[in-house]
XYZ file of C-alpha atoms in Angstrom:
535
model
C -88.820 -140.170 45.927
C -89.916 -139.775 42.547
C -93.999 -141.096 41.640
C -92.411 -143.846 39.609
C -90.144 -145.137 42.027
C -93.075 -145.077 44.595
C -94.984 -147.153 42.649
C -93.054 -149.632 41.399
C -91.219 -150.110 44.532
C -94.520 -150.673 46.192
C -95.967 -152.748 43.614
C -92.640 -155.537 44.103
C -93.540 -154.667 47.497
C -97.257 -155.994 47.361
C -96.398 -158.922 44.915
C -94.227 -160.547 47.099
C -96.230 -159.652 50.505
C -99.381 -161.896 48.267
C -97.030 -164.618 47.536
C -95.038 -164.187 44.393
C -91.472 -165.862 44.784
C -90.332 -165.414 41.214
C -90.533 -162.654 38.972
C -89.595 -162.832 35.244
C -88.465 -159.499 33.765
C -88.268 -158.639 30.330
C -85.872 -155.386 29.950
C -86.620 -151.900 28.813
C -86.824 -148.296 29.313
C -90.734 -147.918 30.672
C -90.259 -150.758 33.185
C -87.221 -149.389 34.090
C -88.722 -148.548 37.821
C -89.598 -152.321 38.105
C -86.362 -152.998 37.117
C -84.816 -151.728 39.510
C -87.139 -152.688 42.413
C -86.814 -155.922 41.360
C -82.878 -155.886 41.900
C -83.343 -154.176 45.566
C -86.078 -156.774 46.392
C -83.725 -159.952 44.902
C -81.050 -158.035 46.605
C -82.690 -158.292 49.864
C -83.686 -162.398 49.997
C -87.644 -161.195 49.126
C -87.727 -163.022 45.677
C -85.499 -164.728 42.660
C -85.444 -162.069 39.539
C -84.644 -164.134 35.924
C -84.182 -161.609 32.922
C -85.521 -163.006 29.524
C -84.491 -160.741 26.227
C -87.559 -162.237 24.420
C -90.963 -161.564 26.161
C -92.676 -164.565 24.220
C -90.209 -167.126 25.980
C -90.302 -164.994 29.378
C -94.286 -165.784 29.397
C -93.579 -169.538 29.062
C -90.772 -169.323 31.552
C -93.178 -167.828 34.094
C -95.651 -170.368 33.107
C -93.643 -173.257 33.685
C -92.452 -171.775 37.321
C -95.848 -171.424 38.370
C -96.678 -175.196 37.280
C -93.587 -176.101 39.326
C -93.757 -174.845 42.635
C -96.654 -172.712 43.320
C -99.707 -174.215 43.287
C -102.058 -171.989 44.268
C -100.467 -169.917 46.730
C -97.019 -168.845 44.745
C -98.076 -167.623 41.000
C -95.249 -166.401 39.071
C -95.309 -163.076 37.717
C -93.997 -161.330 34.465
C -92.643 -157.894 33.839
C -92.698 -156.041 30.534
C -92.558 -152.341 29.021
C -94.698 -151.188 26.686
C -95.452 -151.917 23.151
C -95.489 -155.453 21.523
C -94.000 -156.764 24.410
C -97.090 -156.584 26.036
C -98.146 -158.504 23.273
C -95.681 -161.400 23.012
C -96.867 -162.713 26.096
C -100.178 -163.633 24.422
C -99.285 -167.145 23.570
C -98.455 -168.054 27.331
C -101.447 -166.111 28.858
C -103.922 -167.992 26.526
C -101.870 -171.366 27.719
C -102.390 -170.412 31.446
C -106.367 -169.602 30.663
C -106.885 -172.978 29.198
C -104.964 -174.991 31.205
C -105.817 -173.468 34.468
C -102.159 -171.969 35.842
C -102.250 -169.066 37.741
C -99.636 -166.370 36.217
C -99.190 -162.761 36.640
C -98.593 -160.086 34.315
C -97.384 -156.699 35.035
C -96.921 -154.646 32.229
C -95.808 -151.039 32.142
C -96.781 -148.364 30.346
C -96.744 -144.830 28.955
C -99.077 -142.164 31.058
C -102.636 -141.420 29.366
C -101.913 -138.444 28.076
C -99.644 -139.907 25.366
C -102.571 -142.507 24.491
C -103.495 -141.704 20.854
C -101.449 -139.522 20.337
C -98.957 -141.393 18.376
C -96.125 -141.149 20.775
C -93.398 -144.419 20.313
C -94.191 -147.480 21.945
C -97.776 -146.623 22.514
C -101.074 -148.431 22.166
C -103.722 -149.446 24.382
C -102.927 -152.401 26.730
C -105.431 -152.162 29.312
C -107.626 -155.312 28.297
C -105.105 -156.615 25.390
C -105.295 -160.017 26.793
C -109.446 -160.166 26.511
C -111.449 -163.086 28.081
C -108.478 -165.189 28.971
C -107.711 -162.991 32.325
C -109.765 -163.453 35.596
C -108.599 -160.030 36.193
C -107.552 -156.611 34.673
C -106.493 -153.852 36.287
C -105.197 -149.980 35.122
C -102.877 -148.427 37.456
C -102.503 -144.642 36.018
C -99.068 -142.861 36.328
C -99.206 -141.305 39.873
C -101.388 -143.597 41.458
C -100.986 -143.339 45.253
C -98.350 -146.021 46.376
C -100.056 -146.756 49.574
C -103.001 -149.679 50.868
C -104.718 -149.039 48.128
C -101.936 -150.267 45.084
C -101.835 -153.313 47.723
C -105.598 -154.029 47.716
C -105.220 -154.014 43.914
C -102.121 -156.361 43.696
C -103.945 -158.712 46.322
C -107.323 -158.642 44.058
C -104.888 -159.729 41.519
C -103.336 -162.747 43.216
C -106.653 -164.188 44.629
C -107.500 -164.176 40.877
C -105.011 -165.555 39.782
C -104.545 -168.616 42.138
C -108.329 -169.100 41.959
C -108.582 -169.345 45.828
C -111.890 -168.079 45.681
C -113.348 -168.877 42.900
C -111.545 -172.426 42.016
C -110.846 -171.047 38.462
C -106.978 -169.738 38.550
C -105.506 -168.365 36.093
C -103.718 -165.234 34.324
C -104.556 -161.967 36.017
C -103.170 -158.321 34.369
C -101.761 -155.330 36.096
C -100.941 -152.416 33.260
C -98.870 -149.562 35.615
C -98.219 -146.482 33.822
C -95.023 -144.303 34.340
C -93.981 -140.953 33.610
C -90.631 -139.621 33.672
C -88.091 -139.654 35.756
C -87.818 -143.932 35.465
C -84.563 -143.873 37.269
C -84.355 -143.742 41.535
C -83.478 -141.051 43.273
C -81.748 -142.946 46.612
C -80.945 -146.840 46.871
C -83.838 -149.356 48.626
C -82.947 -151.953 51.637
C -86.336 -153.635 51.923
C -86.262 -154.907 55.048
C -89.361 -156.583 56.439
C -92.333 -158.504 54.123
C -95.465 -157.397 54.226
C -97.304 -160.604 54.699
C -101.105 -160.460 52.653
C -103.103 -163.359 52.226
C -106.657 -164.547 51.302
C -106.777 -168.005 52.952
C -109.140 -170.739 51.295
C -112.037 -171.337 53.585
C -111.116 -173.608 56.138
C -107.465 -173.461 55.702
C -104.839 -173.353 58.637
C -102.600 -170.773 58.485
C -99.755 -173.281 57.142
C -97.593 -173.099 53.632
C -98.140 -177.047 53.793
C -102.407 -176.366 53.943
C -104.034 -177.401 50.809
C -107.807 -176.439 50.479
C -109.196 -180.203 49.532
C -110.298 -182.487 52.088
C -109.446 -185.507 53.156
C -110.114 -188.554 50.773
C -112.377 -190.298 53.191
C -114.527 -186.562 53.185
C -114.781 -186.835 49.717
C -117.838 -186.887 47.369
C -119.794 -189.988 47.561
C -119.723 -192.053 44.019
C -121.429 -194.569 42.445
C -120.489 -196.175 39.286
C -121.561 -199.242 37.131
C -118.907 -202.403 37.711
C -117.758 -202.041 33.655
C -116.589 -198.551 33.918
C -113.451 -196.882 32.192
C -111.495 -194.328 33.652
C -110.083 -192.100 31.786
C -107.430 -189.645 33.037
C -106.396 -186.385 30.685
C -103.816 -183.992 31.660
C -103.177 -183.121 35.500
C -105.688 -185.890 36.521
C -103.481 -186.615 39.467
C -103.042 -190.349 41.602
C -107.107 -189.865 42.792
C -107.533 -191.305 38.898
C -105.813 -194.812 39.364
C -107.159 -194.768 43.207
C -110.475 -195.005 41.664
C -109.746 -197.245 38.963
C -107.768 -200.027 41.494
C -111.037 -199.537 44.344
C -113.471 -199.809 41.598
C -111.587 -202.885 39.457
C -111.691 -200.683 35.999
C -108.920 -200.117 33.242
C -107.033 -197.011 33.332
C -107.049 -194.982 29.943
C -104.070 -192.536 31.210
C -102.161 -189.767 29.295
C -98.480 -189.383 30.001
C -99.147 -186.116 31.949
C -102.243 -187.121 34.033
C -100.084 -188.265 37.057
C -101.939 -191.534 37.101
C -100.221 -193.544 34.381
C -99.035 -196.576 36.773
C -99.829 -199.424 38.286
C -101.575 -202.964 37.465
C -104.807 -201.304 36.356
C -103.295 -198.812 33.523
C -103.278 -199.764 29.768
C -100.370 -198.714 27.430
C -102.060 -198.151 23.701
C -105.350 -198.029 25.068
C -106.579 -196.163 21.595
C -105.640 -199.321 20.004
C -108.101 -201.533 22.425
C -110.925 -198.561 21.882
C -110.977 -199.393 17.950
C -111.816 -202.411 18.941
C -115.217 -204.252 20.439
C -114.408 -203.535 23.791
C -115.890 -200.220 24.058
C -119.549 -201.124 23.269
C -119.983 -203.283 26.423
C -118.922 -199.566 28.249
C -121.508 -199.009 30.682
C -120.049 -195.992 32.629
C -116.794 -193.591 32.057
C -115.065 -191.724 34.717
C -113.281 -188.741 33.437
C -110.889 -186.837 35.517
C -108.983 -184.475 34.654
C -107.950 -182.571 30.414
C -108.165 -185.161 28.297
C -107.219 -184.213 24.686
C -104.758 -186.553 22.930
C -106.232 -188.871 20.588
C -109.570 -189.658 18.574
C -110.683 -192.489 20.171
C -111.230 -190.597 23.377
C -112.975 -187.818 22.327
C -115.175 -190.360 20.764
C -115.779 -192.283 23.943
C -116.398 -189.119 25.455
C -119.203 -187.937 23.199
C -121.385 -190.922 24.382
C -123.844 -190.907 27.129
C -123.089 -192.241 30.900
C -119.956 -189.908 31.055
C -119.046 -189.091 34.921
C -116.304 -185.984 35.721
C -114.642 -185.465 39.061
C -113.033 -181.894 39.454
C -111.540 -179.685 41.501
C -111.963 -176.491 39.440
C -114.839 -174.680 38.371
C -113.841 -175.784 34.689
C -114.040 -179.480 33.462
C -113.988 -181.427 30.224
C -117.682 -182.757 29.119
C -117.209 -183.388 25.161
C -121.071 -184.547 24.559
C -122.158 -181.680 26.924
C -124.222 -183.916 29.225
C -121.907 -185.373 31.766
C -122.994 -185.710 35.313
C -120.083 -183.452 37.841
C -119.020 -184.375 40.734
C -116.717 -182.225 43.378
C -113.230 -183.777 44.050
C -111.889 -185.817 45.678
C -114.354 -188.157 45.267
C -115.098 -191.850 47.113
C -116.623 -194.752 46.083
C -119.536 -196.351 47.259
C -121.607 -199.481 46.472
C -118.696 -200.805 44.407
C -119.559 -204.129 42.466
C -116.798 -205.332 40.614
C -116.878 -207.546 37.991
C -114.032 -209.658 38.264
C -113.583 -210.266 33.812
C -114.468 -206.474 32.868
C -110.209 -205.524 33.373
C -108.821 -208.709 32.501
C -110.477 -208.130 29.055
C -109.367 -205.409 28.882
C -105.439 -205.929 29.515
C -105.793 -208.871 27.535
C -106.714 -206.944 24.845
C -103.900 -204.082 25.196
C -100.890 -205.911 23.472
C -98.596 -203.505 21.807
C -97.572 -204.149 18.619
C -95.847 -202.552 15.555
C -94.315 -199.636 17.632
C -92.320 -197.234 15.473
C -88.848 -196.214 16.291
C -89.765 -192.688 18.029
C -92.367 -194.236 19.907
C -89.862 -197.258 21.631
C -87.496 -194.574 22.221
C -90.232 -192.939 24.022
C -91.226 -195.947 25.989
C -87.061 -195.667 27.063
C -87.133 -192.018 27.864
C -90.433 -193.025 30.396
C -88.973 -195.632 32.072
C -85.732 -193.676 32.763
C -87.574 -190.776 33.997
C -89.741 -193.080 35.848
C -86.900 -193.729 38.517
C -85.907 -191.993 41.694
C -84.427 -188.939 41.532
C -84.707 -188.894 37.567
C -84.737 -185.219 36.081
C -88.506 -183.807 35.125
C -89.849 -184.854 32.319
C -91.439 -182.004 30.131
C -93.143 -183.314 26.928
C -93.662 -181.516 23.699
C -97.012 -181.137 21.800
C -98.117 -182.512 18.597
C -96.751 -185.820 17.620
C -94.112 -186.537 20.349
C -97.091 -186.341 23.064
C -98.708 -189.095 21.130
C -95.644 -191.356 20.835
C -95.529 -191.583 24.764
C -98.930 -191.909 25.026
C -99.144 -195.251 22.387
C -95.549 -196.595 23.558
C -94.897 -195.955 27.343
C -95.429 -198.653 29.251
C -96.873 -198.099 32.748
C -94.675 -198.927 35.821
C -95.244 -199.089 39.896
C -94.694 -195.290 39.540
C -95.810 -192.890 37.039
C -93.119 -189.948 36.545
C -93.412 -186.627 37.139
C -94.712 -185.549 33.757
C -96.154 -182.356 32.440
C -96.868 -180.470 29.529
C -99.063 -177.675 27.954
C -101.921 -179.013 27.242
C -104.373 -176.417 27.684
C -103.933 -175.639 24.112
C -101.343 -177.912 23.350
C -99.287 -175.210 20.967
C -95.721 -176.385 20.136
C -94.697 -172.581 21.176
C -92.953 -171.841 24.578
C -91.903 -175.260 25.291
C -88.307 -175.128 25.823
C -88.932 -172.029 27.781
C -91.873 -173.770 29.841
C -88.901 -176.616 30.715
C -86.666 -173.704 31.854
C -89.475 -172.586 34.273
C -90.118 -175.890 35.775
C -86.147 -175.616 36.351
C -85.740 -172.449 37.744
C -88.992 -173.056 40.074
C -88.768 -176.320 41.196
C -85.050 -176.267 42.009
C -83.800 -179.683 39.773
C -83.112 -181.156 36.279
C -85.405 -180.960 33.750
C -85.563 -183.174 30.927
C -87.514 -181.670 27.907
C -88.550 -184.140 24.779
C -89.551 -182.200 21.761
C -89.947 -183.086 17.828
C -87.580 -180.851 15.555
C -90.016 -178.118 14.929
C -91.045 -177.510 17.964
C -87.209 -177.365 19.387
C -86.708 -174.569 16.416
C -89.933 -173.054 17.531
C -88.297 -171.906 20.786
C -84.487 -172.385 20.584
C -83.521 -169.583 21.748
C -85.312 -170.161 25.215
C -81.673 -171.526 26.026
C -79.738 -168.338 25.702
C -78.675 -167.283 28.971
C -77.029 -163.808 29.717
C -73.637 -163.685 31.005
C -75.030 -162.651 34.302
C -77.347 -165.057 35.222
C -76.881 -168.642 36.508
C -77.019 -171.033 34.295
C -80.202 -173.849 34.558
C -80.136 -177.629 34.273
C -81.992 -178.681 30.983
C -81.267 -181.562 28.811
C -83.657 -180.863 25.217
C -83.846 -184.646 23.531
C -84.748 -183.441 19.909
C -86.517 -186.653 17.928
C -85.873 -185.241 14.458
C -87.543 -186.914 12.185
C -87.498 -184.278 9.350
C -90.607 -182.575 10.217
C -94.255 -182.287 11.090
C -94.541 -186.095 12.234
C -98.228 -185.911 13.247
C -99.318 -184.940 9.610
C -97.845 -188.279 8.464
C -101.008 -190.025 11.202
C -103.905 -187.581 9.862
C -105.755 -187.584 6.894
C -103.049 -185.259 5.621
C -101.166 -187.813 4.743
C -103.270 -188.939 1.417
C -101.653 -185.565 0.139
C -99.482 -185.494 -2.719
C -96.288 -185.874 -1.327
C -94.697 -182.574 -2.746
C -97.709 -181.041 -0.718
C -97.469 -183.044 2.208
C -93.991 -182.221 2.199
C -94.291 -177.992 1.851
C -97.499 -177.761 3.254
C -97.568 -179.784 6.283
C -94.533 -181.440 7.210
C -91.903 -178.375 6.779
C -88.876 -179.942 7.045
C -86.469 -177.674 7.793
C -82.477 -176.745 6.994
C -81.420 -176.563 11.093
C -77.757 -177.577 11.996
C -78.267 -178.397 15.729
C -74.815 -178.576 16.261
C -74.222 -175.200 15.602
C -77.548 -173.919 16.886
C -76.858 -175.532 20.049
C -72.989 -173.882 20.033
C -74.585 -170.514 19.469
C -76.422 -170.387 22.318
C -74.193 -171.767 24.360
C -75.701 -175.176 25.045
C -73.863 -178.281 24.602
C -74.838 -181.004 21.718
C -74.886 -184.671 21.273
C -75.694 -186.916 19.018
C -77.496 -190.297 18.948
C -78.322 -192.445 16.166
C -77.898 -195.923 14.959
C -79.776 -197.628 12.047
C -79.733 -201.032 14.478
C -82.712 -200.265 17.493
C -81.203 -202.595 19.853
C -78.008 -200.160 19.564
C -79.912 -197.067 19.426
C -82.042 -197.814 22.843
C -78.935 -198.902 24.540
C -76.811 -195.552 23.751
C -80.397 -193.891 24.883
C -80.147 -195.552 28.468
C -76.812 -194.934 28.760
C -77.374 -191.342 28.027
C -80.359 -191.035 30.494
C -78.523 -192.531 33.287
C -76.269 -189.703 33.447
C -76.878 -186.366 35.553
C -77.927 -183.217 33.748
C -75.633 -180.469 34.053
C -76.192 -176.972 32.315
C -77.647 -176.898 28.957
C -77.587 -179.670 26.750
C -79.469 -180.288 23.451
C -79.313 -184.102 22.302
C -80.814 -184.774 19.003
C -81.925 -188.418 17.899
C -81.671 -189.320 14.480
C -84.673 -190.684 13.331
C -86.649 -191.914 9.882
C -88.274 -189.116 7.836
C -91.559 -189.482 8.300
């Protein structure tokens, strides 16, 4: 066969024998070979193919698959061709750094000899993506599609899923092609070749994970009036601690942890208050990044972090680490220290987006309720002053590594596509026209199961809550909120998606057409906006 067809056929090859179960693939002439390897390979049971026109939204996609169903062992991966779609997949690589999500990206390109030469579609790749990869490699037109592509792919993988180094993250593979890009003879694949790094310790089971037991955990000590305070991905270990060691729970929507007796609902309300100087100890687990108060809390002394990963959060640069899971010892409780502190958490003075946020949580909070994927910027914030904690927390994510509004209709589709079920994505209005399109679907692939709940309120909502707001208002209004002239209703019937409509000017009405809305399954695409006051 022809050196192209080699390769790439041994690359999809590799990929899946280290563990990659989807594959994202943008289309075009240079990646042609992957192309087509791809559709042998998906052809053949090895792995699920989804073609994305726009490579921007195809890096979120992957993203959100890899956040959905792979852990560490199962990183999604992305295929491009050359050019600036290399370079579109920037936002979602710097997403995966930061927050810590393994993701693959295999990007093809032209043969060196047409490097600076001015040839079409040509610039240099290897690298583009800079500090944010754990690994880079260049695999030159010709290279010999044998062990040693595999041994590169596998360097990749272990990168990426962080399984030796606890740091996952993106990794890069940049293949260069030279004509012929088409096959000469059909593939069957037939068997996998199975390639693994196991974690040290690990059994030789999908169901392993690499932490220990909770009772094997790291010994801790902490004062009797400590806080906990759980960021994004903290996980249930955060409101263990906090019920063992009789402390409040300061938990964001997306920490995993929000639930149960010990968790506070606008716990950046009780911080303002005189609470916080009789803090003796705080217990951080977790990406904490939503709101003021926090970071403020966090700058002090006496700050404790329990992590997994060889990155953590440590604001004031001083905090003492400890290796998760942890356990506690010598616990003293004080028996007032949380009382006073859920006495002193009494919402009040919620605004309309914020209730309807507190609705959206407590649907999402029951059995068999769709995934909740939250947008950035000021709709994050809503749930995190208005939803109330219940027995349960939901099953709530977002990107928070750098919290852009970009990719996150697209990120919703990945969760979808890799975890198998509904996904319910709540966005403002500019960050639903940020990535609209995510929802176009070709005529060949299967449609997905996303509902996109679109609070419009007529703009950049958070700028109304900054300092910002003391701007003139025809400033505020063309500088920083940006509202914009979107029909949603025909948006939505462009792409395809179906649209709805819910607004009342009475709240009692508006919640109840919300839970009636929320009760019912998600099916295909469907874009619901909420009419809400301008900000």
């Amino acid at each position: 066969m022809n050196p192209s067809t080699a390769i790439a056929r041994r690359l999809v090859s590799a990929l899946v024998g280290a563990g990659v179960e989807h594959v994202v693939y943008c289309p075009g002439s240079r990646d042609a070979p992957i192309g087509y390897a791809l559709a042998d390979a998906e052809a053949a049971g090895w792995l699920h193919a989804h073609v994305r026109l726009d490579e921007r939204s195809a890096g979120f996609v992957a993203l959100g698959i890899s956040k959905s169903s792979a852990g560490l062992r199962h990183p999604a991966a992305v295929v491009t061709t050359s050019g600036t779609a290399v370079a579109n997949l920037h936002p979602a690589v710097l997403e995966a750094d930061a927050a810590g999500v393994p993701l693959v990206v295999v990007s093809a390109d032209r043969p060196h000899e047409m490097w600076h030469t001015g040839a079409n579609q040509t610039t240099l790749q290897a690298g583009i993506f800079g500090s944010a990869s754990r690994f880079d490699a260049e695999i030159p037109a010709g290279f010999p599609a044998d062990g040693r592509l595999d041994s590169l792919v596998l360097r990749a993988i272990s990168a990426a899923t962080g399984v030796l180094t606890y740091d996952p993250g993106p990794a890069h593979l940049n293949v260069g092609f030279r004509d012929p890009l088409v096959p000469d003879d059909s593939w069957r694949p037939t068997h996998i070749p199975r390639r693994h790094i196991e974690p040290y310790g690990a059994e030789h089971s999908e169901s392993t994970q690499r932490r220990p037991a909770v009772g094997d955990g790291t010994p801790l000590s902490m004062p009797p009036r400590t806080v906990v305070v759980a960021g994004d991905g903290a996980g249930s270990d955060a409101q263990r601690l906090a019920e063992q060691g009789g402390w409040p729970l300061l938990a964001e929507p997306t920490s995993g942890a929000r639930a149960g007796s010990h968790a506070l609902t606008n716990y950046q309300a009780v911080l303002a208050g005189s609470l916080v100087k009789d803090v003796d100890g705080i217990l951080v687990m977790g990406h904490p990044t939503l709101s003021r108060p926090v970071s403020r809390l966090l700058s002090r002394s006496g700050v404790t972090v329990v992590t997994d990963r060889a990155r953590w959060t440590d604001v004031a640069g001083v905090a003492r680490v400890v290796s998760g899971p942890a356990r506690l010892i010598d616990v003293e409780v004080d028996e007032s220290w949380l009382s006073r502190w859920l006495d002193a958490d009494q919402p009040v003075g919620l605004t309309c987006k914020q209730e309807i946020c507190d609705v959206i949580w407590q649907a999402s909070a029951r059995r068999g309720a769709p995934q909740l994927v939250i947008g950035a910027s000021d709709v994050i914030r809503a749930f995190d002053i208005g939803a109330v904690p219940q027995r349960e927390s939901p099953h709530a994510v977002a990107n928070r590594g750098l919290a852009g509004i970009d990719g996150t209709v697209s990120t919703g589709i990945g969760h979808a596509l890799g975890g198998g079920c509904p996904v319910r994505v709540v966005v403002g209005d500019l960050t639903f026209a940020h990535d609209a399109t995510a929802l176009l679907t070709g005529d060949t692939d299967d449609d997905v199961d996303v509902q996109v709940i679109v609070l419009d309120d007529h703009g950049g909502a958070i700028f109304g809550g900054l300092e910002h707001a003391a701007a003139p208002r025809p400033v505020l209004e063309r500088m920083f909120l940006t509202p914009q002239c979107l029909d949603l209703s025909a948006l939505a019937a462009g792409l395809g998606a179906h649209h709805c409509t819910v607004a009342s000017s009475d709240p009692t009405r508006l919640h109840e057409q919300m839970r009636r809305l929320l009760a019912e399954p998600v099916h295909g695409r469907r874009v619901v906006e909420v009419s809400l006051p301008p900000v």
